Tab-separated table of C-alpha atoms in Angstrom:
chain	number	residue	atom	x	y	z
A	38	UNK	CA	22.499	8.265	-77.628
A	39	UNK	CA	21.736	11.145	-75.225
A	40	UNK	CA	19.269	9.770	-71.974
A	41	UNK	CA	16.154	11.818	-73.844
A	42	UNK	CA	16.516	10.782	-77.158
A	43	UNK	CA	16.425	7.619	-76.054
A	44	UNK	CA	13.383	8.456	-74.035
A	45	UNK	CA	11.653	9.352	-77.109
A	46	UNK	CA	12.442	6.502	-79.426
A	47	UNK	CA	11.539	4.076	-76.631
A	48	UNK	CA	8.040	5.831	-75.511
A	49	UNK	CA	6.477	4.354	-78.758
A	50	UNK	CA	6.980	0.588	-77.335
A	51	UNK	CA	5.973	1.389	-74.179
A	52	UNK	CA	2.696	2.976	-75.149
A	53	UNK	CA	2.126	-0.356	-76.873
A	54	UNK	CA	3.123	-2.420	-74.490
A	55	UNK	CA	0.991	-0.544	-72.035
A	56	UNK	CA	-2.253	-0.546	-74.448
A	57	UNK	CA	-1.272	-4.341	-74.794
A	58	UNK	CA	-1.255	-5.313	-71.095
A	59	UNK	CA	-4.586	-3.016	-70.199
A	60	UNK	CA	-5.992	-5.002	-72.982
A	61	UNK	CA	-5.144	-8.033	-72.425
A	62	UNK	CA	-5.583	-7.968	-68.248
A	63	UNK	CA	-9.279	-5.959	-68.610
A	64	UNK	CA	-10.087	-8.071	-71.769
A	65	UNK	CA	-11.780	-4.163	-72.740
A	66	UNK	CA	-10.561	-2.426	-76.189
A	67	UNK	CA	-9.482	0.949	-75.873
A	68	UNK	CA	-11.968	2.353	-78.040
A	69	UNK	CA	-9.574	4.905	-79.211
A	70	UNK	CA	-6.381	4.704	-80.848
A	71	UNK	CA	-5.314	8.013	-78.554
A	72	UNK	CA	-3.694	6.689	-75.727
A	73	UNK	CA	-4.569	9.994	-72.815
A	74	UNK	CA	-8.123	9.838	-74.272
A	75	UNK	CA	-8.426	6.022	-74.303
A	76	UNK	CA	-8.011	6.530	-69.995
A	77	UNK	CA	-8.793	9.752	-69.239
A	78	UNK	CA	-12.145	8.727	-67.965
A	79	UNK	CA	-10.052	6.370	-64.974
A	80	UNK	CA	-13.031	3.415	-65.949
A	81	UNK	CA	-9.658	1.551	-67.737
A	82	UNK	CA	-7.207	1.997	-64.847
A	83	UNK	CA	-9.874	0.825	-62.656
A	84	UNK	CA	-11.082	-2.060	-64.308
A	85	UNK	CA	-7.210	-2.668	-64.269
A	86	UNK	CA	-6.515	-2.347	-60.775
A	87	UNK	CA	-9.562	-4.845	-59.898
A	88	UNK	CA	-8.349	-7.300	-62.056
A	89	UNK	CA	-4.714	-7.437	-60.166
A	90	UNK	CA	-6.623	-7.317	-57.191
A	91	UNK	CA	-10.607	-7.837	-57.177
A	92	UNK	CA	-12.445	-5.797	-54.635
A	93	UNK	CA	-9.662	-3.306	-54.276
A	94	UNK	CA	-12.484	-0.311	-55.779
A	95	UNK	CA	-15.826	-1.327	-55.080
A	96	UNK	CA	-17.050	1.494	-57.138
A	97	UNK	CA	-16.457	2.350	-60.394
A	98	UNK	CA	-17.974	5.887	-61.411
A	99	UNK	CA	-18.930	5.574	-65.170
A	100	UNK	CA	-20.979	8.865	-65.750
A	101	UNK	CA	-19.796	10.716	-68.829
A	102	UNK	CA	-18.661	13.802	-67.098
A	103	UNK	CA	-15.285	15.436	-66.125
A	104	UNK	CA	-15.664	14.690	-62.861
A	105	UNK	CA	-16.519	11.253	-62.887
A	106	UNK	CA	-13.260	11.072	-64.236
A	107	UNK	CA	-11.128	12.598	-61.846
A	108	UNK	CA	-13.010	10.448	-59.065
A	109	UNK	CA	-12.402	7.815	-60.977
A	110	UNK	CA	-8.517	8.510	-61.218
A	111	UNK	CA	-7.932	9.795	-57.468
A	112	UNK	CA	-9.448	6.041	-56.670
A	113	UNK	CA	-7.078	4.325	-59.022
A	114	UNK	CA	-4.070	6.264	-57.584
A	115	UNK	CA	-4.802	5.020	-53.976
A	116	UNK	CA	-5.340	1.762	-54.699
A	117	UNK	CA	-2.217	1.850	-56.478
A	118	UNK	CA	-0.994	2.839	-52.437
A	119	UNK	CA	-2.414	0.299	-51.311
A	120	UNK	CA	-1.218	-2.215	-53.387
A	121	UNK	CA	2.585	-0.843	-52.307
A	122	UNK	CA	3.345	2.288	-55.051
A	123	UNK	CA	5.100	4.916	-53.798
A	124	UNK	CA	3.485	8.530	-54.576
A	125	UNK	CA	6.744	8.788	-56.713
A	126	UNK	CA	5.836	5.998	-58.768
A	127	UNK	CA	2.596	7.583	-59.469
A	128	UNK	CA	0.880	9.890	-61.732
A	129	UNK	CA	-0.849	13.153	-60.863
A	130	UNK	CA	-4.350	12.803	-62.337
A	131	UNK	CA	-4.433	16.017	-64.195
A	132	UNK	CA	-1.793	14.256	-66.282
A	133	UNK	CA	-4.290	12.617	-68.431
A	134	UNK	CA	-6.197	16.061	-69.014
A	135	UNK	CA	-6.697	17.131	-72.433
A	136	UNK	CA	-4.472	19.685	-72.838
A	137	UNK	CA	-4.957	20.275	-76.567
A	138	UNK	CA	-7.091	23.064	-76.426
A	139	UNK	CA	-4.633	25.143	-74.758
A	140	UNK	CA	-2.933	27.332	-76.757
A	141	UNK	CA	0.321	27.976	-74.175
A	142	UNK	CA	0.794	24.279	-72.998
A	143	UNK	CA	3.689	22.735	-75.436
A	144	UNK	CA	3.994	19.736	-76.929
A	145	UNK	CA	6.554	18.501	-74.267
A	146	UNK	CA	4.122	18.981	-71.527
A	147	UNK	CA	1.888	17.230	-72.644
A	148	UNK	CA	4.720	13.882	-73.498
A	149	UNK	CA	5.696	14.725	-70.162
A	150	UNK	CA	2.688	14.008	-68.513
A	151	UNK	CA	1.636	10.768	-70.310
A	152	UNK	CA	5.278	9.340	-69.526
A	153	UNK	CA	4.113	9.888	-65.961
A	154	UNK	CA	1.026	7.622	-66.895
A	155	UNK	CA	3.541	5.028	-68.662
A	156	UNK	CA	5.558	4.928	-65.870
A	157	UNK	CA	2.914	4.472	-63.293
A	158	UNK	CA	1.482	1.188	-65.728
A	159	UNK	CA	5.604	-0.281	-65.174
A	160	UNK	CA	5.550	0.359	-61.690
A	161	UNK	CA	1.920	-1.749	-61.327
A	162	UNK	CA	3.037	-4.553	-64.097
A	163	UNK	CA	5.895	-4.841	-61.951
A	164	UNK	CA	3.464	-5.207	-58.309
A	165	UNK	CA	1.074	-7.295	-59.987
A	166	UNK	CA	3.773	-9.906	-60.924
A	167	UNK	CA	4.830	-10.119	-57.593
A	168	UNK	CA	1.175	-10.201	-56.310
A	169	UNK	CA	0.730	-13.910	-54.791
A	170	UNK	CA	-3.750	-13.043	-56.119
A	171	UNK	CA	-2.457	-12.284	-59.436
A	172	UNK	CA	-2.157	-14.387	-62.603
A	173	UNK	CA	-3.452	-12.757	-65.286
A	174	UNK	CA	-0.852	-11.384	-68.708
A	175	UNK	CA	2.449	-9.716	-67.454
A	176	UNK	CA	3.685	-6.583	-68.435
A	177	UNK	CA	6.486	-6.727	-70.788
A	178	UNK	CA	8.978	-4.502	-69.341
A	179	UNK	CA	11.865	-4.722	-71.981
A	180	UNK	CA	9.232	-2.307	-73.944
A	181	UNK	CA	9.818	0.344	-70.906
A	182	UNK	CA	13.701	-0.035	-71.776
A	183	UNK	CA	13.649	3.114	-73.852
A	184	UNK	CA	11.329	5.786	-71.511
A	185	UNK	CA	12.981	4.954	-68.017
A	186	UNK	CA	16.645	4.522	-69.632
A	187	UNK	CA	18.509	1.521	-70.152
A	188	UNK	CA	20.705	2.606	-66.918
A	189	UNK	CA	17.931	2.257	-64.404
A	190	UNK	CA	16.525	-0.644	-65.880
A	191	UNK	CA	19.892	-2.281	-65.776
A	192	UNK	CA	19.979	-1.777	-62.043
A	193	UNK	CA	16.626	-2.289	-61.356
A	194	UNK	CA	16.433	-5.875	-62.627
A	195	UNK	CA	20.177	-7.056	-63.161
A	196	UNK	CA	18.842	-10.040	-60.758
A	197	UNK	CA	15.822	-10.584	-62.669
A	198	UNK	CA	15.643	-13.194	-64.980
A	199	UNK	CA	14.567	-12.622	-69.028
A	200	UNK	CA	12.081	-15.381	-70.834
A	201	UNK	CA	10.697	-14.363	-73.614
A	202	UNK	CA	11.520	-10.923	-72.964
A	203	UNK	CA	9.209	-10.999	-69.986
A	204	UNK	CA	10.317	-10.948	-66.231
A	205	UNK	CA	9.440	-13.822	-64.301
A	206	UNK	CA	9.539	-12.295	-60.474
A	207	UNK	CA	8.122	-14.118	-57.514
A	208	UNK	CA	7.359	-12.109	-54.652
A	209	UNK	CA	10.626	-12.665	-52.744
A	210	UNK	CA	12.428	-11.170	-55.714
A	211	UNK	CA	15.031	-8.809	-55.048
A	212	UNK	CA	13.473	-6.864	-58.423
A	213	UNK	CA	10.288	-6.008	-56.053
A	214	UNK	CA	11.945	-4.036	-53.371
């Protein structure tokens, strides 16, 4: 199976997966079964983030607006930094805009820019296990198998070691380099 078909079967899981783990860390429903609308606000990915590591965003803007949002986001994305993501392992915040309204944006925009969001969620499940503050629910990242290809994942956590289809990492790990 071609590297983007796979992509697409395996996006399903790890939009689960990631709904899952937010849940389950921020103990906070979605409160919408969309997944870009359920975090577009940032309140989520915040509440998230201070959960791995409380304190880490003292404030946490939760007016109804637009911009409240975006503040909200660009303050998740550098504590993500600071916490050890690379900008490459990171989102851009306009990828959780509502693009739906737009008649000339395309479907696979839009896919494209929530894997971005997926893929940020793998890269912090995969800090937070290896964060000595943390021990709250881990990420399972067999569901990411499918979006980030079974290639990279192979390589990224040959040394890793499955229970339960979760990876149990300790900070020394290789797997957190």
């Amino acid at each position: 199976m071609e590297w983007r078909e796979q992509s697409a079967v395996g996006c399903d899981e790890a939009y689960l997966e990631a709904q899952r783990w937010i849940e389950a860390v921020t103990k906070k429903n979605f409160g919408s079964s969309d997944f870009r609308s359920a975090l577009e606000n940032g309140v989520l990915l915040c509440d998230l983030i201070n959960k791995i590591r409380p304190g880490i965003i003292k404030r946490v803007n939760r007016l109804p607006t637009p911009i409240a949002g975006l503040d909200n986001l660009n303050v998740f994305l550098r504590a993500c930094g600071k916490l050890g993501l690379k900008d490459a392992q990171l989102f851009h915040p306009g990828d959780l805009q509502d693009l739906s309204t737009r008649v000339t944006v395309k479907h696979q925009e839009t896919d494209r820019r929530l894997k971005n969001v997926l893929i940020t969620v793998f890269w912090l499940g995969r800090r937070a296990q290896g964060d000595t503050f943390y021990d709250g629910p881990y990420l399972n990242f067999k569901a990411f198998e499918g979006l980030l290809g079974t290639a990279l994942y192979k390589v990224n956590f040959s040394k890793c070691r499955f229970i339960n289809a979760s990876c149990t990492l300790s900070p020394a790990d290789p797997c957190l380099s």
